[in-house]
Each structure stands twice: as C-alpha cells, then as structure tokens.
Amino acid sequence: MQTLTLAAGCFWCLDAVYRRTRGVTDVTSGYTGGEVEDPDYYSVCAGITGHAEALQVTFDESVVPAEVILGQFFTGHDPTSLNRQGNDVGTQYRSAMFYRDEDERARFAAAIEHAQELFDQPIVTTLEPLGTFYPAEEVHQDFYTRNPYNGYCTYIIDPKLARARAGFAEWMS
C-alpha cells in the first residue's frame, strides 16, 4: 500500500473521486502544512493556521498505478489557480503535494512537469514537506456519499466526478 498526501482546494472533491477509484483502500480528509497544533475546520477556513485542506489517499499500486492517482489530482482541480478553487479563496485552498522523502518529492515534481502539458497557464502546485497530518472532523469524511443532494455536491463535486469518470473510466467504479 502507498499513501499520498495532496491538497486541491476543498477536500470533499478529491475525497469523492478517490473513494470511487478501484484500488483505493482509504481516504482521510484533514489538514496539514500549518503551524498550529490540532487545527479545526473553522480555524483552517479562517486562514489563521497556515494549514491546507488536504487528504491522504491510500491505494494498492498493484491495482491502480500512482500515475492514475496523480492524474486524478491534476484533473480534479485547477492547479494553475493560486490559493483558490472557484469561490474558495485563501492559502487553505492551495494546490499542494506534501512529500515524505526526496524520492516522493522527485516523483511529485515529475508529475507536475508531465501535467503541465495539459494546461496553458503555469501550474502553481507547491511541493511541501509533510509535517503532521490532522484528520478532519467526522462530518468531513466521505462528505459526498453522505450528502449527495447538498448544493456544493450537486454543483461542484458532480462535474468533477464526471470529469474523473471520463478521463479515468477504467479505474473508476
């Protein structure tokens, strides 16, 4: 099993995509990249902790290659938008990849370089060392499945899921 820690704006979006990807065994929404211990949703959203809304995705590489997980990351948000995704604005919504070691940092850098071919604007996704990852409150775990008719899910997540299914059909359930 391999675990990657990624931030792509609101964690609900990629959470929904990865939970529907074959070979993914666990997805945890949370916070990382900040200076405050034990942050909560409200302090992170207020932009006072330095954390990003992020997630940890654990997957079996014998079922789904890491390149698919990383491809979904880049197509699941706008990596050319600095510190915002749609109406969500602030460093807590930054596009970031949190690496555990230099090998993972190099893998992430190569993924950014590869993904840049898909975008006209420069990718602004940051590479940051992984510090402490704090799981988000239970209400944020698997939000889409538990709230499919929520307006955010209908207008923001549904189109992202449709793009993921179109681009990665053989990997999606």
Short mmCIF file of N, CA and C in Angstrom, two decimals:
data_model
loop_
_atom_site.label_atom_id
_atom_site.label_comp_id
_atom_site.label_asym_id
_atom_site.label_seq_id
_atom_site.Cartn_x
_atom_site.Cartn_y
_atom_site.Cartn_z
N MET A 1 0.83 -1.18 0.00
CA MET A 1 0.00 0.00 0.00
C MET A 1 0.88 1.25 0.00
N GLN A 2 0.39 2.24 -0.66
CA GLN A 2 1.09 3.52 -0.70
C GLN A 2 0.11 4.62 -0.29
N THR A 3 0.60 5.63 0.41
CA THR A 3 -0.23 6.75 0.82
C THR A 3 0.38 8.04 0.31
N LEU A 4 -0.44 8.86 -0.35
CA LEU A 4 -0.03 10.18 -0.81
C LEU A 4 -0.86 11.23 -0.08
N THR A 5 -0.25 12.37 0.18
CA THR A 5 -0.94 13.48 0.84
C THR A 5 -1.01 14.64 -0.14
N LEU A 6 -2.24 15.04 -0.50
CA LEU A 6 -2.47 16.01 -1.57
C LEU A 6 -3.50 17.05 -1.12
N ALA A 7 -3.34 18.26 -1.62
CA ALA A 7 -4.30 19.34 -1.35
C ALA A 7 -4.72 19.95 -2.68
N ALA A 8 -6.05 20.05 -2.87
CA ALA A 8 -6.58 20.54 -4.15
C ALA A 8 -7.82 21.39 -3.92
N GLY A 9 -7.73 22.33 -2.98
CA GLY A 9 -8.91 23.11 -2.64
C GLY A 9 -9.71 22.36 -1.60
N CYS A 10 -11.00 22.42 -1.68
CA CYS A 10 -11.87 21.74 -0.72
C CYS A 10 -11.61 20.24 -0.76
N PHE A 11 -11.37 19.65 0.40
CA PHE A 11 -11.06 18.22 0.42
C PHE A 11 -12.22 17.32 0.04
N TRP A 12 -13.44 17.82 0.08
CA TRP A 12 -14.60 17.00 -0.27
C TRP A 12 -14.53 16.51 -1.71
N CYS A 13 -13.95 17.32 -2.61
CA CYS A 13 -13.96 17.00 -4.04
C CYS A 13 -13.10 15.77 -4.35
N LEU A 14 -11.81 15.84 -4.00
CA LEU A 14 -10.95 14.69 -4.29
C LEU A 14 -11.34 13.47 -3.46
N ASP A 15 -11.85 13.70 -2.27
CA ASP A 15 -12.34 12.59 -1.45
C ASP A 15 -13.38 11.79 -2.24
N ALA A 16 -14.31 12.49 -2.87
CA ALA A 16 -15.36 11.82 -3.65
C ALA A 16 -14.77 11.04 -4.82
N VAL A 17 -13.80 11.61 -5.50
CA VAL A 17 -13.17 10.94 -6.64
C VAL A 17 -12.42 9.69 -6.19
N TYR A 18 -11.55 9.85 -5.20
CA TYR A 18 -10.72 8.73 -4.79
C TYR A 18 -11.52 7.59 -4.17
N ARG A 19 -12.61 7.90 -3.49
CA ARG A 19 -13.44 6.83 -2.90
C ARG A 19 -14.11 5.99 -3.98
N ARG A 20 -14.14 6.49 -5.21
CA ARG A 20 -14.75 5.76 -6.31
C ARG A 20 -13.70 5.20 -7.27
N THR A 21 -12.46 5.16 -6.83
CA THR A 21 -11.36 4.65 -7.64
C THR A 21 -10.98 3.26 -7.17
N ARG A 22 -10.99 2.30 -8.09
CA ARG A 22 -10.61 0.93 -7.75
C ARG A 22 -9.16 0.91 -7.25
N GLY A 23 -8.93 0.15 -6.22
CA GLY A 23 -7.59 0.03 -5.66
C GLY A 23 -7.33 0.98 -4.51
N VAL A 24 -8.18 1.99 -4.33
CA VAL A 24 -8.04 2.90 -3.19
C VAL A 24 -8.66 2.21 -1.98
N THR A 25 -7.88 2.10 -0.92
CA THR A 25 -8.33 1.40 0.28
C THR A 25 -8.74 2.34 1.41
N ASP A 26 -8.26 3.59 1.36
CA ASP A 26 -8.61 4.54 2.42
C ASP A 26 -8.42 5.96 1.92
N VAL A 27 -9.32 6.83 2.33
CA VAL A 27 -9.21 8.26 2.07
C VAL A 27 -9.54 8.97 3.37
N THR A 28 -8.66 9.87 3.80
CA THR A 28 -8.89 10.64 5.01
C THR A 28 -8.73 12.11 4.70
N SER A 29 -9.79 12.88 4.89
CA SER A 29 -9.71 14.33 4.75
C SER A 29 -9.09 14.90 6.01
N GLY A 30 -8.29 15.96 5.84
CA GLY A 30 -7.64 16.55 7.01
C GLY A 30 -6.91 17.83 6.69
N TYR A 31 -6.00 18.17 7.57
CA TYR A 31 -5.27 19.43 7.48
C TYR A 31 -3.78 19.17 7.66
N THR A 32 -2.97 19.85 6.86
CA THR A 32 -1.52 19.77 7.01
C THR A 32 -0.89 21.02 6.42
N GLY A 33 0.39 21.20 6.71
CA GLY A 33 1.12 22.33 6.15
C GLY A 33 1.04 23.61 6.95
N GLY A 34 0.56 23.53 8.18
CA GLY A 34 0.42 24.72 9.00
C GLY A 34 1.27 24.68 10.25
N GLU A 35 1.09 25.69 11.09
CA GLU A 35 1.91 25.84 12.28
C GLU A 35 1.17 25.58 13.59
N VAL A 36 -0.13 25.46 13.56
CA VAL A 36 -0.94 25.32 14.77
C VAL A 36 -1.20 23.84 15.05
N GLU A 37 -1.05 23.42 16.30
CA GLU A 37 -1.37 22.04 16.65
C GLU A 37 -2.87 21.86 16.75
N ASP A 38 -3.33 20.68 16.32
CA ASP A 38 -4.74 20.29 16.40
C ASP A 38 -5.70 21.34 15.83
N PRO A 39 -5.51 21.73 14.58
CA PRO A 39 -6.43 22.72 13.99
C PRO A 39 -7.81 22.12 13.79
N ASP A 40 -8.79 22.99 13.73
CA ASP A 40 -10.14 22.54 13.42
C ASP A 40 -10.61 23.23 12.14
N TYR A 41 -11.73 22.77 11.63
CA TYR A 41 -12.25 23.27 10.35
C TYR A 41 -12.41 24.79 10.35
N TYR A 42 -12.95 25.33 11.42
CA TYR A 42 -13.23 26.77 11.44
C TYR A 42 -11.96 27.61 11.47
N SER A 43 -10.94 27.17 12.21
CA SER A 43 -9.69 27.94 12.23
C SER A 43 -8.95 27.80 10.91
N VAL A 44 -8.99 26.62 10.29
CA VAL A 44 -8.35 26.43 8.99
C VAL A 44 -9.06 27.29 7.94
N CYS A 45 -10.41 27.26 7.92
CA CYS A 45 -11.17 28.06 6.96
C CYS A 45 -10.97 29.55 7.15
N ALA A 46 -10.69 29.96 8.38
CA ALA A 46 -10.44 31.38 8.66
C ALA A 46 -9.06 31.81 8.15
N GLY A 47 -8.23 30.83 7.77
CA GLY A 47 -6.92 31.15 7.22
C GLY A 47 -5.89 31.55 8.26
N ILE A 48 -6.11 31.16 9.53
CA ILE A 48 -5.20 31.61 10.60
C ILE A 48 -4.21 30.54 11.05
N THR A 49 -4.26 29.35 10.46
CA THR A 49 -3.39 28.27 10.92
C THR A 49 -2.25 27.94 9.96
N GLY A 50 -2.38 28.36 8.72
CA GLY A 50 -1.40 28.02 7.69
C GLY A 50 -1.63 26.66 7.06
N HIS A 51 -2.60 25.89 7.55
CA HIS A 51 -2.87 24.56 7.02
C HIS A 51 -3.63 24.64 5.69
N ALA A 52 -3.48 23.58 4.93
CA ALA A 52 -4.28 23.38 3.72
C ALA A 52 -5.30 22.30 4.02
N GLU A 53 -6.48 22.43 3.41
CA GLU A 53 -7.41 21.31 3.40
C GLU A 53 -6.77 20.28 2.48
N ALA A 54 -6.52 19.10 2.99
CA ALA A 54 -5.78 18.08 2.24
C ALA A 54 -6.43 16.73 2.48
N LEU A 55 -5.89 15.74 1.80
CA LEU A 55 -6.34 14.39 2.09
C LEU A 55 -5.19 13.42 1.92
N GLN A 56 -5.33 12.32 2.61
CA GLN A 56 -4.40 11.22 2.44
C GLN A 56 -5.15 10.11 1.74
N VAL A 57 -4.60 9.67 0.62
CA VAL A 57 -5.21 8.60 -0.15
C VAL A 57 -4.27 7.39 -0.12
N THR A 58 -4.78 6.27 0.33
CA THR A 58 -4.01 5.03 0.41
C THR A 58 -4.55 4.09 -0.66
N PHE A 59 -3.63 3.51 -1.42
CA PHE A 59 -4.03 2.68 -2.55
C PHE A 59 -3.06 1.54 -2.76
N ASP A 60 -3.54 0.54 -3.46
CA ASP A 60 -2.76 -0.64 -3.81
C ASP A 60 -2.23 -0.44 -5.22
N GLU A 61 -0.93 -0.24 -5.34
CA GLU A 61 -0.33 0.03 -6.65
C GLU A 61 -0.41 -1.17 -7.59
N SER A 62 -0.70 -2.34 -7.08
CA SER A 62 -0.87 -3.48 -7.99
C SER A 62 -2.25 -3.43 -8.65
N VAL A 63 -3.14 -2.57 -8.15
CA VAL A 63 -4.47 -2.41 -8.72
C VAL A 63 -4.58 -1.10 -9.50
N VAL A 64 -4.09 -0.02 -8.92
CA VAL A 64 -4.15 1.29 -9.56
C VAL A 64 -2.77 1.95 -9.45
N PRO A 65 -2.17 2.32 -10.58
CA PRO A 65 -0.84 2.94 -10.54
C PRO A 65 -0.89 4.34 -9.90
N ALA A 66 0.20 4.71 -9.28
CA ALA A 66 0.30 6.04 -8.68
C ALA A 66 0.07 7.12 -9.73
N GLU A 67 0.44 6.86 -10.97
CA GLU A 67 0.24 7.85 -12.04
C GLU A 67 -1.24 8.17 -12.24
N VAL A 68 -2.11 7.19 -12.02
CA VAL A 68 -3.55 7.43 -12.12
C VAL A 68 -4.00 8.32 -10.96
N ILE A 69 -3.55 8.01 -9.76
CA ILE A 69 -3.91 8.82 -8.59
C ILE A 69 -3.45 10.26 -8.80
N LEU A 70 -2.24 10.44 -9.31
CA LEU A 70 -1.72 11.79 -9.56
C LEU A 70 -2.44 12.45 -10.73
N GLY A 71 -2.79 11.69 -11.75
CA GLY A 71 -3.56 12.25 -12.86
C GLY A 71 -4.91 12.75 -12.40
N GLN A 72 -5.57 11.99 -11.53
CA GLN A 72 -6.85 12.42 -10.98
C GLN A 72 -6.68 13.71 -10.16
N PHE A 73 -5.59 13.81 -9.46
CA PHE A 73 -5.30 15.02 -8.69
C PHE A 73 -5.29 16.24 -9.61
N PHE A 74 -4.56 16.15 -10.71
CA PHE A 74 -4.43 17.31 -11.59
C PHE A 74 -5.70 17.62 -12.38
N THR A 75 -6.53 16.63 -12.65
CA THR A 75 -7.77 16.90 -13.38
C THR A 75 -8.94 17.19 -12.43
N GLY A 76 -8.74 16.96 -11.13
CA GLY A 76 -9.79 17.17 -10.14
C GLY A 76 -9.86 18.57 -9.58
N HIS A 77 -8.95 19.44 -10.01
CA HIS A 77 -8.96 20.83 -9.57
C HIS A 77 -8.16 21.65 -10.58
N ASP A 78 -8.12 22.96 -10.37
CA ASP A 78 -7.34 23.84 -11.25
C ASP A 78 -5.98 24.11 -10.61
N PRO A 79 -4.94 23.38 -11.02
CA PRO A 79 -3.63 23.56 -10.41
C PRO A 79 -2.92 24.84 -10.87
N THR A 80 -3.56 25.62 -11.73
CA THR A 80 -2.97 26.89 -12.18
C THR A 80 -3.53 28.08 -11.41
N SER A 81 -4.43 27.82 -10.49
CA SER A 81 -5.08 28.87 -9.72
C SER A 81 -4.40 28.98 -8.35
N LEU A 82 -3.81 30.12 -8.05
CA LEU A 82 -3.06 30.30 -6.81
C LEU A 82 -4.01 30.57 -5.64
N ASN A 83 -3.96 29.70 -4.66
CA ASN A 83 -4.68 29.89 -3.39
C ASN A 83 -6.18 30.09 -3.57
N ARG A 84 -6.74 29.37 -4.52
CA ARG A 84 -8.20 29.41 -4.69
C ARG A 84 -8.64 28.27 -5.57
N GLN A 85 -9.87 27.84 -5.33
CA GLN A 85 -10.56 26.89 -6.20
C GLN A 85 -12.00 27.39 -6.26
N GLY A 86 -12.37 27.94 -7.39
CA GLY A 86 -13.71 28.51 -7.53
C GLY A 86 -13.94 29.63 -6.54
N ASN A 87 -14.99 29.51 -5.74
CA ASN A 87 -15.30 30.54 -4.75
C ASN A 87 -14.53 30.38 -3.45
N ASP A 88 -13.79 29.28 -3.30
CA ASP A 88 -12.99 29.05 -2.10
C ASP A 88 -11.65 29.76 -2.28
N VAL A 89 -11.37 30.76 -1.44
CA VAL A 89 -10.18 31.59 -1.60
C VAL A 89 -9.37 31.60 -0.31
N GLY A 90 -8.07 31.46 -0.44
CA GLY A 90 -7.15 31.52 0.70
C GLY A 90 -6.12 30.41 0.60
N THR A 91 -5.04 30.56 1.36
CA THR A 91 -3.96 29.57 1.31
C THR A 91 -4.43 28.19 1.77
N GLN A 92 -5.53 28.13 2.52
CA GLN A 92 -6.05 26.83 2.96
C GLN A 92 -6.60 26.02 1.78
N TYR A 93 -6.81 26.69 0.63
CA TYR A 93 -7.32 26.02 -0.57
C TYR A 93 -6.23 25.88 -1.64
N ARG A 94 -4.97 25.99 -1.23
CA ARG A 94 -3.87 25.91 -2.19
C ARG A 94 -3.76 24.52 -2.79
N SER A 95 -3.17 24.49 -3.96
CA SER A 95 -2.83 23.24 -4.63
C SER A 95 -1.43 22.86 -4.15
N ALA A 96 -1.34 21.71 -3.47
CA ALA A 96 -0.05 21.32 -2.89
C ALA A 96 0.09 19.81 -2.85
N MET A 97 1.32 19.38 -2.92
CA MET A 97 1.67 17.97 -2.78
C MET A 97 2.67 17.88 -1.64
N PHE A 98 2.34 17.10 -0.64
CA PHE A 98 3.16 17.01 0.57
C PHE A 98 3.98 15.73 0.54
N TYR A 99 5.29 15.89 0.45
CA TYR A 99 6.17 14.73 0.27
C TYR A 99 6.77 14.25 1.59
N ARG A 100 6.99 12.93 1.66
CA ARG A 100 7.57 12.30 2.84
C ARG A 100 9.09 12.20 2.77
N ASP A 101 9.63 12.13 1.56
CA ASP A 101 11.07 12.00 1.39
C ASP A 101 11.45 12.55 0.01
N GLU A 102 12.73 12.56 -0.28
CA GLU A 102 13.20 13.14 -1.54
C GLU A 102 12.74 12.34 -2.76
N ASP A 103 12.60 11.03 -2.62
CA ASP A 103 12.09 10.23 -3.74
C ASP A 103 10.66 10.65 -4.09
N GLU A 104 9.84 10.83 -3.06
CA GLU A 104 8.46 11.25 -3.32
C GLU A 104 8.43 12.67 -3.87
N ARG A 105 9.31 13.53 -3.37
CA ARG A 105 9.38 14.90 -3.90
C ARG A 105 9.71 14.87 -5.39
N ALA A 106 10.66 14.04 -5.78
CA ALA A 106 11.04 13.93 -7.20
C ALA A 106 9.88 13.37 -8.02
N ARG A 107 9.16 12.40 -7.48
CA ARG A 107 8.01 11.83 -8.18
C ARG A 107 6.93 12.90 -8.40
N PHE A 108 6.69 13.72 -7.37
CA PHE A 108 5.70 14.79 -7.48
C PHE A 108 6.16 15.84 -8.49
N ALA A 109 7.43 16.20 -8.47
CA ALA A 109 7.95 17.19 -9.42
C ALA A 109 7.78 16.68 -10.86
N ALA A 110 8.06 15.41 -11.08
CA ALA A 110 7.89 14.82 -12.41
C ALA A 110 6.42 14.83 -12.82
N ALA A 111 5.52 14.58 -11.87
CA ALA A 111 4.08 14.59 -12.17
C ALA A 111 3.63 16.00 -12.56
N ILE A 112 4.16 17.01 -11.88
CA ILE A 112 3.83 18.40 -12.23
C ILE A 112 4.31 18.70 -13.65
N GLU A 113 5.53 18.32 -13.94
CA GLU A 113 6.10 18.57 -15.27
C GLU A 113 5.26 17.88 -16.34
N HIS A 114 4.86 16.65 -16.10
CA HIS A 114 4.03 15.91 -17.05
C HIS A 114 2.66 16.57 -17.21
N ALA A 115 2.05 16.96 -16.11
CA ALA A 115 0.71 17.57 -16.15
C ALA A 115 0.72 18.94 -16.81
N GLN A 116 1.84 19.63 -16.77
CA GLN A 116 1.91 20.97 -17.35
C GLN A 116 1.52 20.96 -18.83
N GLU A 117 1.74 19.85 -19.50
CA GLU A 117 1.38 19.73 -20.91
C GLU A 117 -0.13 19.89 -21.14
N LEU A 118 -0.92 19.68 -20.10
CA LEU A 118 -2.37 19.75 -20.20
C LEU A 118 -2.93 21.16 -19.98
N PHE A 119 -2.09 22.08 -19.55
CA PHE A 119 -2.56 23.41 -19.14
C PHE A 119 -1.83 24.51 -19.90
N ASP A 120 -2.58 25.56 -20.26
CA ASP A 120 -1.98 26.72 -20.92
C ASP A 120 -1.23 27.61 -19.94
N GLN A 121 -1.75 27.72 -18.73
CA GLN A 121 -1.14 28.55 -17.68
C GLN A 121 -0.17 27.69 -16.86
N PRO A 122 0.80 28.34 -16.22
CA PRO A 122 1.74 27.56 -15.39
C PRO A 122 1.04 26.93 -14.19
N ILE A 123 1.42 25.71 -13.88
CA ILE A 123 0.93 25.05 -12.68
C ILE A 123 1.60 25.69 -11.47
N VAL A 124 0.79 26.01 -10.45
CA VAL A 124 1.31 26.66 -9.24
C VAL A 124 1.29 25.72 -8.03
N THR A 125 1.06 24.45 -8.26
CA THR A 125 1.05 23.46 -7.19
C THR A 125 2.39 23.49 -6.47
N THR A 126 2.35 23.60 -5.15
CA THR A 126 3.58 23.64 -4.37
C THR A 126 3.98 22.24 -3.94
N LEU A 127 5.27 22.07 -3.74
CA LEU A 127 5.82 20.85 -3.16
C LEU A 127 6.26 21.22 -1.75
N GLU A 128 5.66 20.59 -0.76
CA GLU A 128 5.94 20.94 0.63
C GLU A 128 6.25 19.68 1.42
N PRO A 129 7.21 19.78 2.36
CA PRO A 129 7.47 18.60 3.19
C PRO A 129 6.24 18.29 4.05
N LEU A 130 5.93 17.02 4.19
CA LEU A 130 4.80 16.60 5.00
C LEU A 130 5.16 16.71 6.47
N GLY A 131 4.40 17.52 7.17
CA GLY A 131 4.52 17.59 8.62
C GLY A 131 3.42 16.72 9.21
N THR A 132 2.88 17.17 10.29
CA THR A 132 1.79 16.43 10.93
C THR A 132 0.52 16.57 10.11
N PHE A 133 -0.14 15.46 9.89
CA PHE A 133 -1.44 15.45 9.22
C PHE A 133 -2.50 15.23 10.28
N TYR A 134 -3.44 16.17 10.35
CA TYR A 134 -4.53 16.09 11.33
C TYR A 134 -5.81 15.69 10.61
N PRO A 135 -6.39 14.53 10.93
CA PRO A 135 -7.67 14.17 10.30
C PRO A 135 -8.73 15.23 10.63
N ALA A 136 -9.55 15.52 9.65
CA ALA A 136 -10.65 16.47 9.84
C ALA A 136 -11.75 15.81 10.67
N GLU A 137 -12.65 16.64 11.10
CA GLU A 137 -13.79 16.18 11.88
C GLU A 137 -14.59 15.15 11.08
N GLU A 138 -15.29 14.29 11.77
CA GLU A 138 -16.03 13.19 11.15
C GLU A 138 -17.00 13.67 10.08
N VAL A 139 -17.62 14.82 10.27
CA VAL A 139 -18.60 15.34 9.31
C VAL A 139 -17.98 15.55 7.93
N HIS A 140 -16.66 15.71 7.85
CA HIS A 140 -15.98 15.96 6.57
C HIS A 140 -15.51 14.68 5.89
N GLN A 141 -15.57 13.55 6.56
CA GLN A 141 -15.14 12.29 5.98
C GLN A 141 -16.26 11.73 5.09
N ASP A 142 -15.92 11.43 3.84
CA ASP A 142 -16.88 10.87 2.89
C ASP A 142 -18.13 11.75 2.78
N PHE A 143 -17.90 13.05 2.73
CA PHE A 143 -18.98 14.03 2.73
C PHE A 143 -19.95 13.82 1.57
N TYR A 144 -19.42 13.59 0.39
CA TYR A 144 -20.26 13.47 -0.79
C TYR A 144 -21.25 12.29 -0.69
N THR A 145 -20.78 11.15 -0.25
CA THR A 145 -21.65 9.98 -0.14
C THR A 145 -22.78 10.24 0.86
N ARG A 146 -22.47 10.93 1.93
CA ARG A 146 -23.47 11.17 2.96
C ARG A 146 -24.37 12.36 2.66
N ASN A 147 -23.98 13.20 1.69
CA ASN A 147 -24.75 14.42 1.38
C ASN A 147 -24.88 14.65 -0.12
N PRO A 148 -25.32 13.67 -0.91
CA PRO A 148 -25.28 13.80 -2.37
C PRO A 148 -26.16 14.92 -2.92
N TYR A 149 -27.14 15.37 -2.16
CA TYR A 149 -28.04 16.42 -2.66
C TYR A 149 -27.69 17.79 -2.10
N ASN A 150 -26.63 17.87 -1.34
CA ASN A 150 -26.13 19.16 -0.86
C ASN A 150 -25.76 20.00 -2.09
N GLY A 151 -26.05 21.29 -2.06
CA GLY A 151 -25.78 22.15 -3.21
C GLY A 151 -24.33 22.11 -3.67
N TYR A 152 -23.38 22.10 -2.75
CA TYR A 152 -21.97 22.04 -3.12
C TYR A 152 -21.68 20.75 -3.88
N CYS A 153 -22.26 19.66 -3.40
CA CYS A 153 -22.05 18.36 -4.06
C CYS A 153 -22.63 18.36 -5.47
N THR A 154 -23.82 18.90 -5.60
CA THR A 154 -24.51 18.91 -6.89
C THR A 154 -23.80 19.79 -7.92
N TYR A 155 -23.40 20.98 -7.50
CA TYR A 155 -22.85 21.96 -8.46
C TYR A 155 -21.34 21.93 -8.60
N ILE A 156 -20.63 21.46 -7.60
CA ILE A 156 -19.17 21.47 -7.65
C ILE A 156 -18.60 20.06 -7.82
N ILE A 157 -19.05 19.13 -6.98
CA ILE A 157 -18.44 17.80 -6.99
C ILE A 157 -18.94 16.94 -8.14
N ASP A 158 -20.24 16.97 -8.44
CA ASP A 158 -20.75 16.15 -9.55
C ASP A 158 -19.99 16.37 -10.86
N PRO A 159 -19.74 17.62 -11.27
CA PRO A 159 -18.97 17.81 -12.51
C PRO A 159 -17.53 17.27 -12.42
N LYS A 160 -16.92 17.37 -11.24
CA LYS A 160 -15.57 16.83 -11.08
C LYS A 160 -15.57 15.31 -11.15
N LEU A 161 -16.59 14.70 -10.58
CA LEU A 161 -16.72 13.25 -10.70
C LEU A 161 -16.93 12.84 -12.15
N ALA A 162 -17.73 13.60 -12.87
CA ALA A 162 -17.96 13.29 -14.30
C ALA A 162 -16.65 13.38 -15.08
N ARG A 163 -15.83 14.40 -14.81
CA ARG A 163 -14.52 14.53 -15.49
C ARG A 163 -13.62 13.35 -15.13
N ALA A 164 -13.62 12.96 -13.86
CA ALA A 164 -12.78 11.83 -13.43
C ALA A 164 -13.23 10.55 -14.12
N ARG A 165 -14.53 10.35 -14.20
CA ARG A 165 -15.03 9.14 -14.86
C ARG A 165 -14.71 9.15 -16.35
N ALA A 166 -14.75 10.32 -16.97
CA ALA A 166 -14.44 10.41 -18.40
C ALA A 166 -12.95 10.16 -18.65
N GLY A 167 -12.11 10.71 -17.81
CA GLY A 167 -10.67 10.60 -18.03
C GLY A 167 -10.05 9.33 -17.50
N PHE A 168 -10.70 8.70 -16.52
CA PHE A 168 -10.10 7.53 -15.86
C PHE A 168 -11.15 6.42 -15.73
N ALA A 169 -11.94 6.22 -16.77
CA ALA A 169 -13.08 5.28 -16.71
C ALA A 169 -12.68 3.88 -16.25
N GLU A 170 -11.56 3.38 -16.74
CA GLU A 170 -11.20 2.01 -16.38
C GLU A 170 -10.82 1.86 -14.91
N TRP A 171 -10.58 2.97 -14.22
CA TRP A 171 -10.18 2.93 -12.82
C TRP A 171 -11.31 3.28 -11.86
N MET A 172 -12.41 3.81 -12.41
CA MET A 172 -13.49 4.31 -11.56
C MET A 172 -14.61 3.27 -11.42
N SER A 173 -15.22 3.24 -10.27
CA SER A 173 -16.36 2.36 -10.05
C SER A 173 -17.64 3.16 -10.13
#
